[in-house]
Coordinates of C-alpha atoms and ligand atoms in Angstrom, one line a residue:
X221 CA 36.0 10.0 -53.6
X222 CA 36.6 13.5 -55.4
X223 CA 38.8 16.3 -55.2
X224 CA 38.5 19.6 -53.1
X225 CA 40.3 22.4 -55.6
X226 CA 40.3 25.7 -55.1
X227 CA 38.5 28.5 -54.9
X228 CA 36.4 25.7 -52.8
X229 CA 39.4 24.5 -51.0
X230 CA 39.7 28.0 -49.3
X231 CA 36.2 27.9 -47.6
X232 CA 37.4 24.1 -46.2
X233 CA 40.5 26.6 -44.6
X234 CA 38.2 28.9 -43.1
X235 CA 35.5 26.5 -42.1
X236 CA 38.5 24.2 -40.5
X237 CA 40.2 27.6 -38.9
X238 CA 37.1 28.9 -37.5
X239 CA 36.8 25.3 -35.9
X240 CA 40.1 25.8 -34.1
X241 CA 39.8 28.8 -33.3
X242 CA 36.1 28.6 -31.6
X243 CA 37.1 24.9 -29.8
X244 CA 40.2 26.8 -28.7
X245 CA 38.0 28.8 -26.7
X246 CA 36.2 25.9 -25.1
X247 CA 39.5 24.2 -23.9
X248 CA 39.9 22.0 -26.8
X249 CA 43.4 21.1 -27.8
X250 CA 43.9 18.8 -31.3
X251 CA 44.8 15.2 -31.5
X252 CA 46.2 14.2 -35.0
X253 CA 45.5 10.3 -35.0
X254 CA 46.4 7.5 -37.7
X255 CA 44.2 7.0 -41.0
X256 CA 44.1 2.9 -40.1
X257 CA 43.8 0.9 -37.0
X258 CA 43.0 -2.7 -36.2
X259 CA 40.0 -3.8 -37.4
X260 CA 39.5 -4.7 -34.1
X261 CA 39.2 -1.7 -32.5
X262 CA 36.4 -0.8 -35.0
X263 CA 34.3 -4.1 -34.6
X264 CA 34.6 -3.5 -30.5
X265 CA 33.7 -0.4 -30.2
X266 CA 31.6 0.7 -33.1
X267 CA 29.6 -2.8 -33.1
X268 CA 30.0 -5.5 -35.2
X269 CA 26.4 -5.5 -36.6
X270 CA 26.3 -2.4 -37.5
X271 CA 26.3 -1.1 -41.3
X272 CA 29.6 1.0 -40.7
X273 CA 31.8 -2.3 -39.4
X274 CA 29.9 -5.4 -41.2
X275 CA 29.5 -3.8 -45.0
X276 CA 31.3 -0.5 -45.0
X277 CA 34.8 -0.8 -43.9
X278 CA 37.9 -0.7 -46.4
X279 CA 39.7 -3.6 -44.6
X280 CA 43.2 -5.4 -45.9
X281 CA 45.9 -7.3 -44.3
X282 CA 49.4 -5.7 -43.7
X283 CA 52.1 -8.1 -44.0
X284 CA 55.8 -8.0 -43.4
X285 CA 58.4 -5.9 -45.5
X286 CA 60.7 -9.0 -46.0
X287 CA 58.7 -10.9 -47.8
X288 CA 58.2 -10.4 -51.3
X289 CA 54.5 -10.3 -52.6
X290 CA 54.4 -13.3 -54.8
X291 CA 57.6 -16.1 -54.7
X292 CA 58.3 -17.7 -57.8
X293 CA 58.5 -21.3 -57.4
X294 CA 61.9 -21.3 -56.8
X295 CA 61.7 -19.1 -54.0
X296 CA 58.9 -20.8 -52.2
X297 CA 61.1 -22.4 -49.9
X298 CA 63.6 -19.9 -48.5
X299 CA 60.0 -17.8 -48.3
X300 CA 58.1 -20.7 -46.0
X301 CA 61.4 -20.4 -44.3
X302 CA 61.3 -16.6 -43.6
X303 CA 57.5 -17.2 -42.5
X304 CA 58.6 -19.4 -40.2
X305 CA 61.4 -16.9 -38.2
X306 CA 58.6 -14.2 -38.6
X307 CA 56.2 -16.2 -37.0
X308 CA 58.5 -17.0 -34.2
X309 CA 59.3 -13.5 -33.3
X310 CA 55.6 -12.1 -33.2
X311 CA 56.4 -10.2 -36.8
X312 CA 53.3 -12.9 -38.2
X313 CA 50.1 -13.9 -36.2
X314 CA 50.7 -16.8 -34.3
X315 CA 47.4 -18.6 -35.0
X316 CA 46.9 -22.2 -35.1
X317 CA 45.3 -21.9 -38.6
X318 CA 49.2 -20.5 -39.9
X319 CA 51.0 -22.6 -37.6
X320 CA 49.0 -26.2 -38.8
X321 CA 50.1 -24.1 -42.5
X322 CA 53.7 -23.8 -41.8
X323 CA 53.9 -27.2 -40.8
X324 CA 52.0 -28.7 -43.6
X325 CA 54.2 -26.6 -46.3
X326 CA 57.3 -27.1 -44.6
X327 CA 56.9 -31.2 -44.8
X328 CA 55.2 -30.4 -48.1
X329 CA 58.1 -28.6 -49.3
X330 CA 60.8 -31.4 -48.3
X331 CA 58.9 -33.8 -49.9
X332 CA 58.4 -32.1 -53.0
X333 CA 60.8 -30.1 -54.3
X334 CA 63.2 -33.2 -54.2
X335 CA 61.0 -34.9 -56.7
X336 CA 60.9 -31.8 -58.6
X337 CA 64.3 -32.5 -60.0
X338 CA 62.9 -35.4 -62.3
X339 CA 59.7 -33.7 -63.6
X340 CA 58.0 -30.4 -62.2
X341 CA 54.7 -31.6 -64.7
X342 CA 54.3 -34.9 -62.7
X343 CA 53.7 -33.1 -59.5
X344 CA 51.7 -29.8 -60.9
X345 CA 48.9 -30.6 -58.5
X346 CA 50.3 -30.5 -55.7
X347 CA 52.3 -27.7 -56.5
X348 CA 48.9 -26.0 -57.1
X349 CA 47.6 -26.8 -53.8
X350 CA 51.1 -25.8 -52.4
X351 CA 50.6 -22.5 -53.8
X352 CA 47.0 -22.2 -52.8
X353 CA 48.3 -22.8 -49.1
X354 CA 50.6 -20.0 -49.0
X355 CA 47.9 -17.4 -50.3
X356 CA 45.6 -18.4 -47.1
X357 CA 48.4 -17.3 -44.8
X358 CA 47.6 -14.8 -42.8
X359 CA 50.3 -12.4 -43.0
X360 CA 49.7 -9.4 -40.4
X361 CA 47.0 -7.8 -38.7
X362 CA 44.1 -7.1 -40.0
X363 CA 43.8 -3.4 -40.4
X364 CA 41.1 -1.0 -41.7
X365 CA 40.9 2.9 -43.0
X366 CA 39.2 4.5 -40.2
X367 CA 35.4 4.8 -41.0
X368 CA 35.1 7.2 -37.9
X369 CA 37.7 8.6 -35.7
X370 CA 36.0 7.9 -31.6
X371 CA 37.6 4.9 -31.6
X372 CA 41.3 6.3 -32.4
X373 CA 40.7 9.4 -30.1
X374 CA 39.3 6.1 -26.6
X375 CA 42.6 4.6 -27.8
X376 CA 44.9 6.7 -27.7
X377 CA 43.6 8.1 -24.2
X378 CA 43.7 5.3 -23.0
X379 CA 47.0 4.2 -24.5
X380 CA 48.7 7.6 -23.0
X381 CA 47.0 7.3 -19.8
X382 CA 45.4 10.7 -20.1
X383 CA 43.2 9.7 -17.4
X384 CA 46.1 11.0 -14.7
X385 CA 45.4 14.7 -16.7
X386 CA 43.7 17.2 -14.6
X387 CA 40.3 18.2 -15.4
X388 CA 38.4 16.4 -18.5
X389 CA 40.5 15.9 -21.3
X390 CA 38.8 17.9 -24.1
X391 CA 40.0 16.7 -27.8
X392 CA 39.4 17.7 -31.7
X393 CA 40.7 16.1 -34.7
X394 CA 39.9 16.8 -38.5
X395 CA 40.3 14.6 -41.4
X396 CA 39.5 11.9 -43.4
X397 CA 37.0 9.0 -42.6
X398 CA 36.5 6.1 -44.9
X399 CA 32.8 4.0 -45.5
X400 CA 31.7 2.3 -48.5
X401 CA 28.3 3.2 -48.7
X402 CA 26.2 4.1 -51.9
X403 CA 27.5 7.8 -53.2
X404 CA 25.7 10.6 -53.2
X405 CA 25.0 14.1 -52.9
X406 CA 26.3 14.4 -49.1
X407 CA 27.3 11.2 -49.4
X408 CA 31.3 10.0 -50.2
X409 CA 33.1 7.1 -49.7
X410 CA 36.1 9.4 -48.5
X411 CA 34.0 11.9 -47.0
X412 CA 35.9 14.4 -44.1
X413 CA 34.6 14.9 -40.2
X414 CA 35.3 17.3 -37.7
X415 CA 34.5 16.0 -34.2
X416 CA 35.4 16.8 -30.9
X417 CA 35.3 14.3 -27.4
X418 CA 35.4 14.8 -23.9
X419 CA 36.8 12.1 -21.9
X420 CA 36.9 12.3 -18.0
X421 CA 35.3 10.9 -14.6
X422 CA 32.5 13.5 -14.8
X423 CA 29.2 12.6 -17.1
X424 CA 27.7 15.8 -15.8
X425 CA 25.0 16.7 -18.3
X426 CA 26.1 20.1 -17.8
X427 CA 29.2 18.8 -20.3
X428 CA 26.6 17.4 -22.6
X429 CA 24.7 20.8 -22.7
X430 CA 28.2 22.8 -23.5
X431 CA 29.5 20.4 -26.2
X432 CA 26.5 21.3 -28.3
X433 CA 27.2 24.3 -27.1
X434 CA 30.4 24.8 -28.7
X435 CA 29.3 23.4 -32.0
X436 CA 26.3 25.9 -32.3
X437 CA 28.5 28.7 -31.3
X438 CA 30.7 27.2 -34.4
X439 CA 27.8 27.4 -36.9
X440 CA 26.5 30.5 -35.7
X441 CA 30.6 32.1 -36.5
X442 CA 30.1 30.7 -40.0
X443 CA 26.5 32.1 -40.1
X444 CA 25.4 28.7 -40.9
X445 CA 21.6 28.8 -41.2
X446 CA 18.7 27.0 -40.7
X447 CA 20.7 24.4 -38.6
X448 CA 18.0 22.0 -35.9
X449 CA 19.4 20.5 -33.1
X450 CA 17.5 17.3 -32.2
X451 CA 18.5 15.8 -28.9
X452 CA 17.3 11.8 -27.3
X453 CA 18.2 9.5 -24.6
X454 CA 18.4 6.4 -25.4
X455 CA 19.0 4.8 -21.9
X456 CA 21.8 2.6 -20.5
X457 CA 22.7 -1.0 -19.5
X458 CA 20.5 -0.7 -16.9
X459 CA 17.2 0.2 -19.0
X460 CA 18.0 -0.2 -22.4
X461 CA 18.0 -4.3 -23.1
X462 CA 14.4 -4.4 -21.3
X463 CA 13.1 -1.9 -24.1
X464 CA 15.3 -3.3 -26.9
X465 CA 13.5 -6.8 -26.1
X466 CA 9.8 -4.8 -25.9
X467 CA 10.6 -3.0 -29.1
X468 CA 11.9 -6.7 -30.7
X469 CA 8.4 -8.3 -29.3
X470 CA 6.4 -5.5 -31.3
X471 CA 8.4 -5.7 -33.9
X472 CA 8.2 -9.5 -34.7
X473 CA 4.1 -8.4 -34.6
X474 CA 4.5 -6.2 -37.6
X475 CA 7.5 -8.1 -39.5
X476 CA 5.4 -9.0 -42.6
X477 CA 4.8 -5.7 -43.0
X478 CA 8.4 -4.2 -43.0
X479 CA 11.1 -4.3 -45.7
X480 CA 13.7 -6.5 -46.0
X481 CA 16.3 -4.2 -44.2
X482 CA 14.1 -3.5 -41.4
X483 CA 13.0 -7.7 -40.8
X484 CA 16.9 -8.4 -41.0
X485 CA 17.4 -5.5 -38.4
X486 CA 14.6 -6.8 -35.8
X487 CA 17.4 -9.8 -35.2
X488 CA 20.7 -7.6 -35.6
X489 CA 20.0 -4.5 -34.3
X490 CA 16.0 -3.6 -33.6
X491 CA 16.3 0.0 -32.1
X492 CA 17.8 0.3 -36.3
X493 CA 14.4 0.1 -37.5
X494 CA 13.8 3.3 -36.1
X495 CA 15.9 4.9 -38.5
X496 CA 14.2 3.8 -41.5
X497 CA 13.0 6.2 -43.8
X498 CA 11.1 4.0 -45.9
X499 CA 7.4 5.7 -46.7
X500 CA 5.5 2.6 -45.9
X501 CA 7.1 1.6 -42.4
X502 CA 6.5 5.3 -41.0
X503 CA 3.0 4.8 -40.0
X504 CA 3.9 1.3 -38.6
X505 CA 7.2 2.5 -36.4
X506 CA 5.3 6.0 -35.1
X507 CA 2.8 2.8 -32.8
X508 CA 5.9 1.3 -31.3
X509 CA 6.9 1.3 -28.3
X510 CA 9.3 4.7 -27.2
X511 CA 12.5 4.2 -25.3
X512 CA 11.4 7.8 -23.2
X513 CA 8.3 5.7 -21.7
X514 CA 11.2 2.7 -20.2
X515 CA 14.1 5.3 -19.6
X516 CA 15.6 3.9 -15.4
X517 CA 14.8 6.9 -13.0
X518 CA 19.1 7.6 -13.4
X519 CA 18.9 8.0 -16.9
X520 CA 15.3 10.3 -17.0
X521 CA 17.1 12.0 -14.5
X522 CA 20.2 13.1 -16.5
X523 CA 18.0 13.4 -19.9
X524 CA 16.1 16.3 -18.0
X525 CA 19.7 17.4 -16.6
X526 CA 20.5 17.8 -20.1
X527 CA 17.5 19.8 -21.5
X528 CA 17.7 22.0 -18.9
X529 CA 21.2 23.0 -19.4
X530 CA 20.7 23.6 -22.7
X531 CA 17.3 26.1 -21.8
X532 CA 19.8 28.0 -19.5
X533 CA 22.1 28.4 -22.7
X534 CA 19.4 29.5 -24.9
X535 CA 19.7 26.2 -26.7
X536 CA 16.6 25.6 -28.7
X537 CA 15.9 21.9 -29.6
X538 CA 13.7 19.4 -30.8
X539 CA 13.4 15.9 -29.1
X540 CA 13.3 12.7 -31.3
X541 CA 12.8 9.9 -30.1
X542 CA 13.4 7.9 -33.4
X543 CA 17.2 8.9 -33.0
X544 CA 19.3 6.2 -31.8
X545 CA 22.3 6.6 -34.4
X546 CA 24.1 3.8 -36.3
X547 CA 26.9 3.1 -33.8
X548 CA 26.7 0.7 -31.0
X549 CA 28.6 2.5 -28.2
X550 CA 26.3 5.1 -27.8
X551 CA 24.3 5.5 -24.1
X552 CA 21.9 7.6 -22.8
X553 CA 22.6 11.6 -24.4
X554 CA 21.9 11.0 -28.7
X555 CA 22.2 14.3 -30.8
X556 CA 22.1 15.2 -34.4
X557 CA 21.8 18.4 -36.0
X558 CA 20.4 19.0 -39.8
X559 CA 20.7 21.5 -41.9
X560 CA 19.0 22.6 -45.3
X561 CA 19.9 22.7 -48.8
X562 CA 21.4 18.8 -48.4
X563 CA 18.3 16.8 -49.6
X564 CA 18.2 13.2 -48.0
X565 CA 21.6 13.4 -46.2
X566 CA 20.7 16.1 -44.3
X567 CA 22.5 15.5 -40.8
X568 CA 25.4 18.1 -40.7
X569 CA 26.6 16.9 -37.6
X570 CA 25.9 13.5 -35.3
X571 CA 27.4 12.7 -31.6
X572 CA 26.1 11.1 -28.2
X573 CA 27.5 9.9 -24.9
X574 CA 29.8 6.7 -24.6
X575 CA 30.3 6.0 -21.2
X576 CA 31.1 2.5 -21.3
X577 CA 33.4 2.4 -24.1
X578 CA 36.7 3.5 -22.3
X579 CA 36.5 0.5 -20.0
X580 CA 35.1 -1.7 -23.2
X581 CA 38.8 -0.6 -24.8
X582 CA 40.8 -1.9 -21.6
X583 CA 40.8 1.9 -20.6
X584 CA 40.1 3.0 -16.6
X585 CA 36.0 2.4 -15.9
X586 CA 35.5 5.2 -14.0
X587 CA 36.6 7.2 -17.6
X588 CA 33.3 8.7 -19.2
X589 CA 32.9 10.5 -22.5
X590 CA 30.8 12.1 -25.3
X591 CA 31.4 13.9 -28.4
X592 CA 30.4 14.7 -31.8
X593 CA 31.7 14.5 -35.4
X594 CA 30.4 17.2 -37.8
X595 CA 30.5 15.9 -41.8
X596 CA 32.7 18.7 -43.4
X597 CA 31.9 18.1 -46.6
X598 CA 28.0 18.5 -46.2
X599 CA 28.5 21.5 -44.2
X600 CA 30.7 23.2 -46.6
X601 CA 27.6 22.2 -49.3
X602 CA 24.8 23.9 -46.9
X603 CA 27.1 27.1 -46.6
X604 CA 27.6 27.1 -50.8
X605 CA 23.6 26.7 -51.2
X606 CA 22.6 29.0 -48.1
X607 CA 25.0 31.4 -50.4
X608 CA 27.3 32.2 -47.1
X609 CA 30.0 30.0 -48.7
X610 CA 31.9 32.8 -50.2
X611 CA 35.2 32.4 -50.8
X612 CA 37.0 35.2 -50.5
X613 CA 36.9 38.5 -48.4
X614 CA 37.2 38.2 -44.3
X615 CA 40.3 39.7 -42.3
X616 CA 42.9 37.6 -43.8
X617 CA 41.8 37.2 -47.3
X618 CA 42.5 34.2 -48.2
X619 CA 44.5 33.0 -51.3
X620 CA 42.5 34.0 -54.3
X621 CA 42.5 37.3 -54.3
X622 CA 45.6 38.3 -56.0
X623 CA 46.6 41.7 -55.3
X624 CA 49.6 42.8 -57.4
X625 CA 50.6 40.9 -61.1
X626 CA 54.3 42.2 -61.4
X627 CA 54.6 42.4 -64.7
X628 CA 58.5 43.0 -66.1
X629 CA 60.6 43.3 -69.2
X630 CA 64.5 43.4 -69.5
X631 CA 67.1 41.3 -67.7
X632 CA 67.5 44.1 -65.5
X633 CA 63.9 44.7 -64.4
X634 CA 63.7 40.9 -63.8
X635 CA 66.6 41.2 -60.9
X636 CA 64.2 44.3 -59.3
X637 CA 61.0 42.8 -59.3
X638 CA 62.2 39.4 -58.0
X639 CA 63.6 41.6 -54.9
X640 CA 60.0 43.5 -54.9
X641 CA 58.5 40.7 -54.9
X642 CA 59.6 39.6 -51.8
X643 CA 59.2 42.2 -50.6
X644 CA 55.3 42.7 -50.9
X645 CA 55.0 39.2 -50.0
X646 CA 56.7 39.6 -46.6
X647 CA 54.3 42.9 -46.6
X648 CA 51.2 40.6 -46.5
X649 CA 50.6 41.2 -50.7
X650 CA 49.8 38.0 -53.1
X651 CA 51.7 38.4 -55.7
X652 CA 52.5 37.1 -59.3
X653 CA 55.5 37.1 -60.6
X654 CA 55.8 36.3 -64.3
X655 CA 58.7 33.4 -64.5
X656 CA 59.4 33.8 -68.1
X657 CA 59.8 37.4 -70.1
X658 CA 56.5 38.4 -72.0
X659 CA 55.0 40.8 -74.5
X660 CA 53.7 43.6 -72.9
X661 CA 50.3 42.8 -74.4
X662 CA 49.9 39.4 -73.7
X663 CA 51.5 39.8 -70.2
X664 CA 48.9 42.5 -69.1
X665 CA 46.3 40.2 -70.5
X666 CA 47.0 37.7 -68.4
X667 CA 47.4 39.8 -65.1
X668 CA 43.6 40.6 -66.2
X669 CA 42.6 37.1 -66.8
X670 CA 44.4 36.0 -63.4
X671 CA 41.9 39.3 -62.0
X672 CA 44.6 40.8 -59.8
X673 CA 43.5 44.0 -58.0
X674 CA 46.7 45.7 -59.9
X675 CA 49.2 45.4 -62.5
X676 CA 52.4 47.0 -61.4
X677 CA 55.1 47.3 -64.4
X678 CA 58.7 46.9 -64.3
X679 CA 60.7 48.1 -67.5
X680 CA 63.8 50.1 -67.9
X681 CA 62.6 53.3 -67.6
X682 CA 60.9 52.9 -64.8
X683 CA 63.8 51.1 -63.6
X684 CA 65.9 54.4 -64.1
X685 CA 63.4 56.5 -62.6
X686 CA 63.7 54.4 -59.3
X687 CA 59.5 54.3 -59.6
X688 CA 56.8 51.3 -60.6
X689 CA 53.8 52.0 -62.8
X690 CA 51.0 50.9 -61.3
X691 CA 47.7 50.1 -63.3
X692 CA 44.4 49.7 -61.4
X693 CA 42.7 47.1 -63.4
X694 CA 39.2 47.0 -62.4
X695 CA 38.9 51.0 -64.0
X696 CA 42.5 51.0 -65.8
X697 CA 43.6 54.3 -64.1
X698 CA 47.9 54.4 -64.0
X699 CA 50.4 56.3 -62.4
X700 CA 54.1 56.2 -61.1
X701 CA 55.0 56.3 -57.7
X702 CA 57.9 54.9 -55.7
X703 CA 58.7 51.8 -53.8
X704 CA 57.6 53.3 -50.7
X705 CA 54.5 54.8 -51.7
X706 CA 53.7 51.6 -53.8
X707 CA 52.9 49.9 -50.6
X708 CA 50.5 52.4 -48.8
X709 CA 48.4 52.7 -52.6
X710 CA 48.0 49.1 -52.2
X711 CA 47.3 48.7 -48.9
X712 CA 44.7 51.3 -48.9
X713 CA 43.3 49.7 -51.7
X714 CA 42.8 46.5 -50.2
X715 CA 40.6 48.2 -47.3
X716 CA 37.9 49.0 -49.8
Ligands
HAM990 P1 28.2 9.6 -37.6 O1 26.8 10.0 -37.4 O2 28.5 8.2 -38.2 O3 29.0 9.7 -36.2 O4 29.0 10.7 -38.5 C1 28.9 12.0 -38.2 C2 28.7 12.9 -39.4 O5 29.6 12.5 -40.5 C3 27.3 12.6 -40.1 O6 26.3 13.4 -39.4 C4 27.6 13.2 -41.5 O7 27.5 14.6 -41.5 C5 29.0 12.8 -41.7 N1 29.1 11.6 -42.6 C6 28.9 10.3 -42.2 N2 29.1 9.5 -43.3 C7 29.3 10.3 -44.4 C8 29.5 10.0 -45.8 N3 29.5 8.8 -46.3 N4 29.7 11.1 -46.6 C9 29.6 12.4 -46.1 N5 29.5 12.6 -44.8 C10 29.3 11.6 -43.9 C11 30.3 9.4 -36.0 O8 31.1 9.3 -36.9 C12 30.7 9.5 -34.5 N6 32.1 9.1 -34.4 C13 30.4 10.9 -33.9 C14 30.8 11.0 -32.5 C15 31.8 11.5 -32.0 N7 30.0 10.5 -31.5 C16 30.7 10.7 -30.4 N8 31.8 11.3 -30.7

């Protein structure tokens, strides 16, 4: 985890703006979804077996606000107690291992606690395992931070019934995503995503071609460069298991030869092995067997749908058929796109098609979707090192550039440059405002130090004169002008 502070924090704001504003244009509208969910929801739809849901998740159990964290021993049995009404109205799971645990404890307790009146030491043991016992209860749900946000967006359509919307239902979302995997350059364990979905009855490759539409036209606004697209099919229920069981047949031919990742993944997850970047297994992976030789005549059929909606679009890509991505719900349409200056974690951006997983969530079956998630924080990195990442300047110019340092001295000209401070500030200016009185000196020093564009000086006789002097810094030309006039000089020099 780290910390975003500024000046870098304003090229998140633009890079996050210029995502709403260029999605906007494409019909998407923002869905603000929770930071946890159910477990549940992750291990169903992302995959059990994958990296991401088996070693990766931060995962904890809620429990109810009654009760208190720890009972002392003389509250253990107005706590079992409690357990027991929350259990009964659905507040604690109902499973049989807590309900054989109630019971136990509860005849545990009325045996016990009796005896505890002649010697607490006699019976220490089975106040130990008493003890034990109510640790193993489990007290909520199991919930996890969400490691991607797919999931939460199939949910919450689903729980909304956005189905009965007209059209497809065209989503984005920005924030935080949670995996514990090894840190690195690119790589966080709070890291941030912005992704977009498109959920609807239509998988139309035409929809495929314009969602990576929409995020190229989103690079190419923040003059992103150097950014490949590479695009794969990886098949559906209908083709997919006949390869997977192919690929796992070759597979097992070569195992000696692979590392210990890779021989785990030929039983969990084979099409995994694909990914591997390990120097050794290249030469054996490049002789497998490709999913684009076994793609069903439907799925061959949209994959060329696909590449020929993005020619029409001018979409240049490169096909890969190594790229089956980490997450299980993925069918048919895979796409990643990488971009330099990030070493090893070089995908800026991954997404695919999903069709099953609506129905998978108890959602309608006829519902189809696909999307994308770009990694924020590696784009902002490739923008910084491609040296487009500057901070300040564009129309709105964002905080940072500070344009006036209002600089006072006397009671007096503290009342007037409060009021003109407001005053610029509801003008558009960014302004500082000295809270405390200062030596002239030291005050102007600091208006340098803080680099404001001008220093504009508030004393008594300036005061009486009805004017402001107003001190260029950059060349330290002065002169005196009146409120009125104040703003135009500024403003004009801000359009330099
Ligand atoms: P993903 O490939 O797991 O896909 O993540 C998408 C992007 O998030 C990656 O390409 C990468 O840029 C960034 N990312 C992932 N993990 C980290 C990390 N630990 N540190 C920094 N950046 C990271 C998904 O999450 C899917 N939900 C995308 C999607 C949306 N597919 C369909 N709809």
């Amino acid at each position: 985890m780290r910390d975003i502070l500024p000046p870098e924090s304003a090229l998140w704001n633009r890079v996050e703006q210029t995502a709403r504003e260029v999605f906007g244009t494409f019909g998407f509208a923002e869905i603000r979804l929770p930071i946890f969910e159910d477990t549940e929801l992750f291990a169903r739809s992302v995959g059990q077996e994958t990296d991401i849901v088996s070693k990766e998740m931060y995962t904890f159990v809620d429990r109810p606000l009654e009760l208190p964290a720890k009972p002392t021993m003389g509250e253990i049995p107005g706590y079992i107690e409690a357990i027991g009404h929350l259990m009964h109205s659905g507040a604690i799971p109902k499973s049989q291992a807590n309900v054989e645990r109630l019971k136990f404890l509860t005849d545990e307790i009325k045996e016990l606690y009796p005896l505890f009146e002649k010697s607490v030491e006699r019976y220490a043991d089975r106040l130990l395992v008493l003890s034990y016992a109510i640790e193993d209860f489990q007290l909520g749900p199991e919930i996890s931070l969400r490691p991607e946000a797919t999931a939460s967006v199939v949910r919450a359509y689903t729980e909304h019934g956005m189905q009965t919307l007209p059209g497809n239902v065209k989503l984005y979302y920005m924030g935080p995503m949670f995996r514990r995997e090894r840190p690195q350059k690119g790589r966080y364990r709070q890291f941030y995503q912005i992704g977009a979905e498109v959920l609807g009855s239509s998988d139309a490759p035409g929809i495929d071609a314009e969602v990576i539409e929409m995020l190229l036209a989103f690079f190419e606004r923040l003059k992103l460069k150097g950014a490949v697209l590479h695009i794969n099919s990886i098949g559906d229920k209908n083709c997919r298991p006949a390869y997977v069981e192919r690929l796992h047949a070759e597979l097992q031919k070569v195992r000696e030869q692979l590392g210990a990742d890779s021989q785990r993944r030929i039983e969990t997850n084979p099409l995994r092995v694909l990914d591997s970047k390990l120097e050794h297994e290249q030469a054996i992976i490049e002789k497998l067997p490709r999913i684009a030789d076994h793609l069903c005549a439907e799925c061959r059929a949209h994959y060329d749908e696909v590449k020929r909606q993005l020619a029409l679009r001018g979409i240049a890509y490169q096909e890969n058929w190594r790229l089956v991505r980490g997450l299980d719900y993925y069918m048919r349409t895979t796409f990643e796109i990488t971009a330099p200056g990030l070493g090893s974690q070089n995908a800026v951006c991954g997404g695919g098609r999903y069709d099953g997983l609506v129905e998978l969530l108890g959602g309608p079956a006829t519902t189809k979707g696909i999307g994308f998630a770009i990694g924020t924080d590696r784009l902002v990195l490739s923008l910084q090192e491609s040296g487009v990442g500057e901070v300040s300047g564009g129309p709105a110019r964002p905080a940072g550039g500070l344009d006036v340092y209002l600089a006072w001295f006397g009671a007096a000209a503290q009342t007037a440059a409060v009021g003109l401070a407001r005053r610029l500030r509801d003008a558009g200016f960014v302004v500082e405002l000295p809270a405390v009185e200062m030596k002239f000196g030291k005050s102007l020093g600091l208006a340098d130090r803080l680099k404001a564009r001008h220093a504009v000086i508030l004393g008594e006789d300036e005061l009486a004169a009805g004017v402001v002097a107003v001190k260029r810094l950059a060349d330290g030309t002065q002169q005196k002008l009146a409120e009125q006039d104040l703003f135009s000089h500024l403003r004009a020099a801000r359009d330099f």
